[in-house]
């Protein structure tokens, strides 16, 4: 039977909106490989993956509230390629929608997702030892398991909660308590934060262990001013930062199915050159110039508002670098990218949207990847980049600070800057350009990055030791 059950709203390749999907799709697999039987349960959405894959019902139940009942099914995906058993909660109309999030009733949807999971767990003869919930969509599970009368058989299950991004939560008015199964009145305070019912706060209070996806981010949460700082400080004793790994089976330049030109016989120069030439040909760029890419969401959080002004200013000052920018997000920022590509077509191109193939091709082709994030709990793109021989240029925050060392420091393999300003980014781009033209140092720095090990094995060991605690 399973020792650990993961609860997540996303899981790659079934449903991915951001990095949470990548982590949820990898962590259970690597736990299994390390000998800790693990599975994952997520909502069943009306997405492509589900249309193409068979699943069958393994449990049928009903979530009841005072006024209505919601029947649900637990289905198990009939696949054996993910590396773990995948279960989905099927509630037509409520969970089975065309998108993962973005609906007015999201708070309501995820309350019933979690309830359904717990009803199902009650029916297991041998309960899992650990319930590991990810992000606020799964933030009530620890509370419900410990306090709701219906879930009495689960009260001894240990709970771990991982914060992938503390900027997001979904507070709701107090009357949402009517959607929870009954619990003793005196524990109602555990649900509450700032006069609302708050899933992030509830999870931090009620889980036995709280983790964030890097040590640097944990410190920021504890030190920075926010309405949650007190909570992070108060529960520091049970909080840990564990840097994510990357799925080195999916992200492997030797075998990457998305790439026409794979790495062979460790010929890195050839690998980078062929991929770069191909991308440059597509966008009519001069392949002799350094190529810098951005891949990510165009939001303030990811520094998306700094991209167009910095790239525009840099190209205006020196035509000495090409930029390819891939992302989507705020319409203003998307327009800003289109605008600079229009003004500087020989040096700047963009792709508005997300495209997994193109993203892989860009990591393989680029010399530099820029991540000017304002907040970055872990960040995976800098690790994908390093693995594909691309030097990351990052702002010194959260997980970026923990995973990228400036090449000015001993054995450094990246470029770091402190301020989220156009000036600091420009300065870093000039450093990148100079580095590119001192080819001996450039190749040396790149080689240091390629050698790093960001595989899940290290992170998984830390999770296992936490589970044992
Ligand atoms: C979120 C964070 C990102 C992190 C990812 C996986 O998307 O913003 O920094 O890498 O979750 O934990």
Coordinates of C-alpha atoms and ligand atoms in Angstrom, one line a residue:
X1 CA 0.0 0.0 0.0
X2 CA 1.0 3.6 -0.3
X3 CA 3.0 5.3 2.4
X4 CA 2.5 8.8 1.0
X5 CA -0.4 10.3 -0.9
X6 CA 0.1 13.6 -2.6
X7 CA -2.8 16.0 -3.2
X8 CA -2.3 18.6 -6.0
X9 CA -4.4 20.6 -8.3
X10 CA -1.9 20.2 -11.1
X11 CA 0.3 17.3 -12.3
X12 CA 2.4 17.2 -15.5
X13 CA 1.6 15.9 -18.1
X14 CA -2.1 15.7 -17.1
X15 CA -2.6 19.3 -16.2
X16 CA 0.1 21.9 -15.9
X17 CA -0.3 25.7 -15.4
X18 CA 3.1 26.3 -13.8
X19 CA 6.0 24.8 -11.9
X20 CA 3.6 23.1 -9.4
X21 CA 2.6 20.8 -12.2
X22 CA 6.2 19.8 -13.0
X23 CA 6.9 19.1 -9.3
X24 CA 3.7 17.1 -8.7
X25 CA 4.5 15.1 -11.8
X26 CA 8.0 14.2 -10.6
X27 CA 8.1 14.0 -6.8
X28 CA 5.9 10.8 -6.4
X29 CA 7.9 9.1 -9.1
X30 CA 11.2 9.7 -7.5
X31 CA 9.8 8.8 -4.1
X32 CA 8.7 5.5 -5.5
X33 CA 12.2 5.0 -7.0
X34 CA 13.7 5.7 -3.6
X35 CA 11.5 2.9 -2.1
X36 CA 8.7 5.0 -0.6
X37 CA 5.5 3.9 -2.2
X38 CA 3.6 7.1 -3.3
X39 CA 0.6 8.0 -5.4
X40 CA -1.0 11.3 -6.3
X41 CA -4.6 12.4 -6.4
X42 CA -5.9 15.4 -8.4
X43 CA -9.2 16.7 -9.8
X44 CA -10.3 15.3 -13.1
X45 CA -10.5 18.1 -15.6
X46 CA -11.9 18.2 -19.1
X47 CA -8.4 18.4 -20.6
X48 CA -6.7 16.7 -23.6
X49 CA -4.8 14.2 -21.5
X50 CA -8.0 12.8 -20.0
X51 CA -9.6 12.5 -23.4
X52 CA -6.6 10.5 -24.7
X53 CA -6.2 8.2 -21.6
X54 CA -8.5 5.6 -20.1
X55 CA -9.3 5.6 -16.4
X56 CA -11.7 3.5 -14.4
X57 CA -13.7 4.1 -11.3
X58 CA -12.3 2.6 -8.1
X59 CA -14.5 4.3 -5.5
X60 CA -17.9 6.0 -5.4
X61 CA -19.0 8.3 -2.6
X62 CA -21.0 11.3 -1.6
X63 CA -19.9 14.6 0.0
X64 CA -22.7 15.9 2.1
X65 CA -23.4 19.4 3.4
X66 CA -26.4 20.6 5.4
X67 CA -28.3 21.5 2.3
X68 CA -27.1 19.3 -0.6
X69 CA -25.1 16.2 -1.5
X70 CA -22.4 16.0 -4.1
X71 CA -21.7 12.5 -5.5
X72 CA -18.2 11.8 -6.7
X73 CA -16.1 9.0 -8.2
X74 CA -12.4 8.3 -7.7
X75 CA -10.9 7.1 -11.0
X76 CA -7.6 5.6 -11.5
X77 CA -5.6 6.3 -14.6
X78 CA -4.9 3.1 -16.5
X79 CA -1.3 4.1 -17.5
X80 CA 2.0 2.9 -16.3
X81 CA 4.3 5.6 -17.7
X82 CA 4.1 8.2 -15.0
X83 CA 6.1 6.3 -12.5
X84 CA 3.3 6.5 -9.9
X85 CA -0.4 5.6 -9.6
X86 CA -2.5 8.5 -10.5
X87 CA -6.0 9.0 -9.1
X88 CA -8.5 11.7 -10.0
X89 CA -11.6 13.0 -8.2
X90 CA -14.4 13.1 -10.7
X91 CA -17.2 15.5 -9.9
X92 CA -18.9 16.4 -13.2
X93 CA -19.9 20.1 -13.4
X94 CA -17.7 21.1 -10.5
X95 CA -14.2 19.8 -11.2
X96 CA -14.6 18.5 -14.8
X97 CA -14.0 21.9 -16.5
X98 CA -11.9 23.1 -19.5
X99 CA -9.4 24.8 -17.3
X100 CA -7.7 24.0 -14.0
X101 CA -8.4 27.4 -12.3
X102 CA -9.9 30.8 -13.0
X103 CA -13.5 30.2 -12.1
X104 CA -15.5 32.3 -9.6
X105 CA -16.3 29.1 -7.6
X106 CA -12.7 27.8 -7.4
X107 CA -12.7 27.9 -3.6
X108 CA -15.9 25.9 -3.5
X109 CA -14.6 23.4 -6.1
X110 CA -11.4 22.6 -4.2
X111 CA -13.2 22.3 -0.8
X112 CA -15.1 19.4 -2.4
X113 CA -12.1 18.0 -4.1
X114 CA -10.4 17.6 -0.7
X115 CA -13.5 16.2 1.0
X116 CA -13.9 13.6 -1.7
X117 CA -10.3 12.5 -1.2
X118 CA -10.7 12.2 2.5
X119 CA -13.9 10.2 2.2
X120 CA -12.1 7.8 -0.1
X121 CA -9.1 7.5 2.3
X122 CA -11.5 6.6 5.1
X123 CA -12.4 3.5 3.1
X124 CA -8.8 2.3 2.8
X125 CA -8.0 -0.6 5.0
X126 CA -4.4 0.4 5.4
X127 CA -4.1 4.2 5.6
X128 CA -1.1 6.0 4.2
X129 CA 1.3 7.3 6.8
X130 CA 1.6 10.8 5.2
X131 CA -0.8 13.0 3.4
X132 CA 1.3 15.6 1.5
X133 CA -0.7 18.5 0.2
X134 CA 0.6 21.1 -2.3
X135 CA -0.4 24.8 -2.3
X136 CA -3.6 26.4 -1.1
X137 CA -6.0 24.5 -3.3
X138 CA -5.3 21.6 -1.0
X139 CA -4.9 23.7 2.2
X140 CA -7.9 22.4 4.1
X141 CA -7.0 18.7 4.0
X142 CA -4.9 18.7 7.2
X143 CA -7.6 20.5 9.1
X144 CA -10.4 18.2 7.8
X145 CA -8.4 15.0 8.5
X146 CA -7.7 16.1 12.0
X147 CA -11.0 17.7 13.0
X148 CA -14.0 16.7 10.9
X149 CA -16.1 14.0 12.6
X150 CA -16.7 12.3 9.2
X151 CA -12.9 11.8 8.9
X152 CA -12.3 10.4 12.3
X153 CA -10.4 7.3 10.9
X154 CA -7.8 9.7 9.5
X155 CA -7.0 11.7 12.6
X156 CA -3.6 10.0 13.0
X157 CA -2.3 10.6 9.5
X158 CA 0.6 12.9 9.4
X159 CA 0.3 15.9 7.2
X160 CA 2.9 17.8 5.2
X161 CA 2.1 21.0 3.3
X162 CA 4.3 22.4 0.6
X163 CA 4.1 26.1 -0.4
X164 CA 5.1 26.4 -4.0
X165 CA 3.9 30.0 -4.1
X166 CA 2.8 31.9 -1.0
X167 CA 1.5 34.8 -3.1
X168 CA -1.6 32.8 -3.8
X169 CA -4.4 31.8 -1.5
X170 CA -8.2 32.0 -1.8
X171 CA -9.7 33.5 1.4
X172 CA -13.5 33.2 1.6
X173 CA -16.2 34.5 4.0
X174 CA -16.9 32.7 7.2
X175 CA -20.2 31.3 5.9
X176 CA -18.2 28.9 3.7
X177 CA -17.8 26.8 6.8
X178 CA -21.2 25.4 5.9
X179 CA -19.4 23.5 3.0
X180 CA -17.2 21.7 5.4
X181 CA -18.3 18.5 7.1
X182 CA -19.1 19.1 10.8
X183 CA -16.3 19.9 13.2
X184 CA -16.2 20.9 16.8
X185 CA -17.0 24.6 17.2
X186 CA -13.9 25.3 19.3
X187 CA -11.5 24.5 16.4
X188 CA -13.1 26.9 14.0
X189 CA -10.4 29.4 14.7
X190 CA -7.9 27.3 12.9
X191 CA -9.6 28.1 9.6
X192 CA -9.5 31.8 10.1
X193 CA -7.0 34.5 9.2
X194 CA -7.7 38.2 8.9
X195 CA -11.3 37.6 9.5
X196 CA -11.8 35.2 6.6
X197 CA -11.5 31.5 6.1
X198 CA -8.1 31.1 4.5
X199 CA -6.7 27.9 3.1
X200 CA -3.0 28.9 3.1
X201 CA -3.2 30.0 6.8
X202 CA -5.2 26.9 7.7
X203 CA -2.6 24.6 6.2
X204 CA 0.3 26.4 7.9
X205 CA -1.4 26.1 11.3
X206 CA -2.7 22.5 10.9
X207 CA 0.0 20.6 9.0
X208 CA 2.6 18.8 11.1
X209 CA 5.3 20.0 8.7
X210 CA 5.4 22.9 6.3
X211 CA 7.8 23.1 3.5
X212 CA 8.7 25.7 0.9
X213 CA 10.5 25.0 -2.3
X214 CA 13.8 26.6 -1.3
X215 CA 15.5 27.7 1.9
X216 CA 15.9 31.3 0.6
X217 CA 12.2 31.6 -0.1
X218 CA 11.4 30.4 3.4
X219 CA 13.6 33.1 4.9
X220 CA 11.9 35.7 2.7
X221 CA 8.5 34.6 3.9
X222 CA 9.6 34.8 7.5
X223 CA 11.3 38.2 7.1
X224 CA 9.3 40.1 4.6
X225 CA 6.3 42.2 5.6
X226 CA 3.1 40.6 4.7
X227 CA -0.2 39.8 6.4
X228 CA 1.2 36.2 6.8
X229 CA 4.6 37.0 8.3
X230 CA 3.5 36.4 11.8
X231 CA 2.3 32.9 10.8
X232 CA 5.6 32.1 9.1
X233 CA 7.5 33.2 12.2
X234 CA 5.2 31.5 14.7
X235 CA 5.5 28.2 12.8
X236 CA 9.1 28.4 11.9
X237 CA 9.9 25.5 14.2
X238 CA 8.1 23.1 11.9
X239 CA 9.0 24.7 8.6
X240 CA 11.7 23.6 6.2
X241 CA 13.1 24.7 2.8
X242 CA 13.7 21.9 0.3
X243 CA 14.9 23.0 -3.1
X244 CA 13.0 21.2 -5.9
X245 CA 14.8 18.9 -8.3
X246 CA 14.1 18.7 -12.0
X247 CA 13.0 15.6 -13.9
X248 CA 16.2 14.7 -15.5
X249 CA 14.5 11.9 -17.5
X250 CA 12.2 14.5 -19.1
X251 CA 14.9 17.2 -19.3
X252 CA 17.8 15.2 -20.9
X253 CA 19.6 16.8 -23.8
X254 CA 20.8 13.4 -24.9
X255 CA 17.3 12.0 -25.4
X256 CA 15.0 15.0 -25.5
X257 CA 12.2 14.0 -27.9
X258 CA 11.4 17.7 -28.6
X259 CA 14.9 18.4 -30.1
X260 CA 15.9 17.7 -33.7
X261 CA 19.6 18.1 -32.7
X262 CA 20.3 16.1 -29.5
X263 CA 23.5 16.0 -27.6
X264 CA 25.7 13.2 -28.7
X265 CA 29.0 12.0 -27.3
X266 CA 29.2 15.0 -25.0
X267 CA 29.9 17.3 -27.9
X268 CA 28.4 20.4 -26.2
X269 CA 29.8 22.9 -28.7
X270 CA 28.2 21.1 -31.6
X271 CA 24.9 20.7 -29.7
X272 CA 24.6 24.3 -28.8
X273 CA 25.7 25.5 -32.2
X274 CA 23.3 23.4 -34.2
X275 CA 20.3 24.3 -32.1
X276 CA 21.2 27.9 -32.1
X277 CA 21.7 28.0 -35.9
X278 CA 18.3 26.4 -36.3
X279 CA 16.5 28.9 -34.1
X280 CA 18.4 31.9 -35.5
X281 CA 17.5 30.8 -39.1
X282 CA 13.8 30.6 -38.1
X283 CA 13.9 34.2 -36.8
X284 CA 16.4 35.6 -39.2
X285 CA 18.9 36.4 -36.4
X286 CA 22.6 36.5 -36.9
X287 CA 23.8 33.3 -35.2
X288 CA 27.2 34.9 -34.3
X289 CA 25.6 37.2 -31.8
X290 CA 24.8 35.9 -28.3
X291 CA 21.3 34.7 -27.9
X292 CA 19.4 35.5 -24.7
X293 CA 15.9 34.1 -24.0
X294 CA 13.1 34.6 -21.6
X295 CA 10.6 31.8 -20.9
X296 CA 7.9 32.4 -18.4
X297 CA 4.7 34.1 -17.3
X298 CA 4.4 37.8 -18.2
X299 CA 3.4 39.0 -14.7
X300 CA 4.9 41.4 -12.3
X301 CA 5.8 38.5 -10.0
X302 CA 8.2 37.0 -12.7
X303 CA 9.5 40.5 -13.5
X304 CA 7.6 40.4 -16.8
X305 CA 7.2 44.2 -16.6
X306 CA 11.0 44.6 -16.8
X307 CA 11.6 42.6 -19.9
X308 CA 10.4 44.9 -22.6
X309 CA 12.0 48.1 -21.2
X310 CA 15.3 46.4 -20.5
X311 CA 15.6 44.5 -23.7
X312 CA 14.4 47.5 -25.7
X313 CA 17.0 49.8 -24.0
X314 CA 19.8 47.3 -24.4
X315 CA 19.2 46.7 -28.1
X316 CA 18.8 50.5 -28.6
X317 CA 22.2 51.0 -27.0
X318 CA 24.0 48.1 -28.7
X319 CA 22.7 45.8 -31.3
X320 CA 25.1 43.2 -29.9
X321 CA 22.7 40.6 -28.7
X322 CA 19.6 38.8 -29.9
X323 CA 16.5 38.1 -27.7
X324 CA 13.8 35.6 -28.0
X325 CA 11.0 36.0 -25.6
X326 CA 8.3 33.3 -24.9
X327 CA 5.5 33.9 -22.6
X328 CA 2.0 35.0 -21.9
X329 CA 0.2 36.8 -19.2
X330 CA -0.9 40.4 -18.7
X331 CA -2.2 41.8 -22.1
X332 CA -0.2 45.0 -21.6
X333 CA 3.1 43.1 -21.1
X334 CA 2.3 40.9 -24.2
X335 CA 1.8 44.1 -26.2
X336 CA 5.0 45.5 -24.9
X337 CA 6.9 42.4 -26.3
X338 CA 5.2 42.7 -29.6
X339 CA 6.1 46.3 -29.7
X340 CA 9.8 45.9 -29.2
X341 CA 9.9 43.0 -31.6
X342 CA 8.3 45.3 -34.1
X343 CA 10.8 48.1 -33.5
X344 CA 13.9 45.8 -33.5
X345 CA 13.1 42.9 -35.7
X346 CA 16.7 42.0 -36.4
X347 CA 17.4 41.5 -32.7
X348 CA 14.1 40.7 -30.9
X349 CA 11.4 38.1 -31.6
X350 CA 8.6 36.8 -29.4
X351 CA 6.1 34.0 -29.1
X352 CA 3.0 34.9 -27.1
X353 CA 1.7 31.8 -25.4
X354 CA 3.2 28.6 -24.1
X355 CA 4.8 26.0 -26.3
X356 CA 6.6 23.1 -24.7
X357 CA 8.5 22.2 -27.9
X358 CA 9.7 25.7 -28.5
X359 CA 10.7 26.0 -24.8
X360 CA 12.9 22.9 -25.1
X361 CA 14.4 24.2 -28.3
X362 CA 15.2 27.5 -26.7
X363 CA 17.0 26.0 -23.7
X364 CA 19.1 24.0 -26.2
X365 CA 19.8 27.0 -28.5
X366 CA 20.3 29.9 -26.1
X367 CA 23.5 31.2 -24.6
X368 CA 21.7 33.0 -21.8
X369 CA 18.3 32.8 -20.0
X370 CA 17.0 35.8 -18.2
X371 CA 14.9 35.5 -15.0
X372 CA 14.3 38.9 -13.4
X373 CA 11.7 37.6 -11.0
X374 CA 10.4 39.7 -8.2
X375 CA 9.4 36.6 -6.3
X376 CA 10.7 33.1 -7.1
X377 CA 10.0 30.4 -4.6
X378 CA 12.2 27.9 -6.4
X379 CA 12.3 28.4 -10.1
X380 CA 12.9 25.5 -12.4
X381 CA 13.8 27.3 -15.6
X382 CA 17.3 28.2 -14.4
X383 CA 17.9 24.5 -13.7
X384 CA 16.6 23.4 -17.1
X385 CA 18.8 26.0 -18.7
X386 CA 21.9 24.9 -16.8
X387 CA 21.3 21.3 -17.8
X388 CA 21.1 22.4 -21.5
X389 CA 24.3 24.5 -21.4
X390 CA 22.6 27.9 -21.1
X391 CA 23.9 30.4 -18.6
X392 CA 21.2 31.9 -16.3
X393 CA 21.0 35.6 -15.6
X394 CA 18.8 35.8 -12.4
X395 CA 17.7 38.2 -9.8
X396 CA 19.0 37.2 -6.3
X397 CA 15.7 36.1 -4.8
X398 CA 14.3 32.9 -3.3
X399 CA 15.3 29.7 -5.0
X400 CA 17.3 31.6 -7.7
X401 CA 19.7 32.8 -5.0
X402 CA 20.0 29.2 -3.7
X403 CA 20.6 27.6 -7.1
X404 CA 22.7 30.1 -9.1
X405 CA 26.2 31.3 -8.2
X406 CA 27.6 34.3 -10.0
X407 CA 30.6 33.6 -12.2
X408 CA 32.5 36.4 -10.4
X409 CA 32.5 34.1 -7.4
X410 CA 34.6 31.0 -6.9
X411 CA 33.3 28.3 -9.3
X412 CA 30.3 30.4 -10.3
X413 CA 28.3 29.5 -13.3
X414 CA 25.7 32.2 -13.7
X415 CA 25.0 36.0 -13.5
X416 CA 23.2 37.5 -10.6
X417 CA 21.8 41.0 -9.9
X418 CA 20.1 42.4 -6.8
X419 CA 17.7 45.1 -7.9
X420 CA 14.6 44.6 -10.0
X421 CA 15.4 47.6 -12.1
X422 CA 16.2 48.2 -15.8
X423 CA 19.7 49.5 -14.8
X424 CA 20.6 46.4 -12.9
X425 CA 19.4 44.2 -15.8
X426 CA 21.2 46.3 -18.4
X427 CA 24.4 45.9 -16.3
X428 CA 23.9 42.1 -16.3
X429 CA 23.3 42.0 -20.0
X430 CA 26.5 43.9 -20.6
X431 CA 28.3 41.4 -18.4
X432 CA 26.8 38.6 -20.4
X433 CA 27.8 40.1 -23.6
X434 CA 31.4 40.5 -22.4
X435 CA 31.5 37.0 -21.1
X436 CA 30.3 35.7 -24.5
X437 CA 33.1 37.3 -26.3
X438 CA 35.8 36.0 -23.9
X439 CA 35.2 32.6 -25.3
X440 CA 37.6 30.7 -23.0
X441 CA 35.9 32.0 -19.8
X442 CA 32.5 31.6 -21.4
X443 CA 33.0 27.9 -22.2
X444 CA 34.5 27.3 -18.8
X445 CA 31.6 28.9 -17.0
X446 CA 29.1 27.0 -19.2
X447 CA 30.9 23.7 -18.4
X448 CA 30.7 24.4 -14.7
X449 CA 26.9 24.8 -15.0
X450 CA 26.5 21.6 -17.1
X451 CA 28.2 19.5 -14.5
X452 CA 25.7 20.5 -11.7
X453 CA 23.3 18.0 -10.3
X454 CA 19.8 19.2 -9.8
X455 CA 18.2 15.8 -9.9
X456 CA 15.3 14.9 -7.7
X457 CA 17.4 12.3 -5.8
X458 CA 18.8 14.9 -3.4
X459 CA 15.5 16.6 -2.7
X460 CA 13.7 13.3 -2.3
X461 CA 16.1 12.2 0.5
X462 CA 15.2 15.4 2.4
X463 CA 11.5 14.7 2.0
X464 CA 11.9 11.2 3.2
X465 CA 13.8 12.3 6.3
X466 CA 11.0 14.8 7.0
X467 CA 8.3 12.1 6.6
X468 CA 10.2 9.9 9.1
X469 CA 10.3 12.8 11.6
Ligands
LIG1 C1 5.7 27.9 -8.4 C2 6.8 28.9 -8.1 C3 8.1 28.4 -8.7 C4 8.4 27.0 -8.3 C5 7.3 26.1 -8.7 C6 7.5 24.7 -8.3 O1 5.4 27.9 -9.7 O2 6.5 30.2 -8.6 O3 9.2 29.3 -8.2 O4 9.6 26.6 -8.9 O5 6.1 26.6 -8.0 O6 7.7 24.5 -6.9

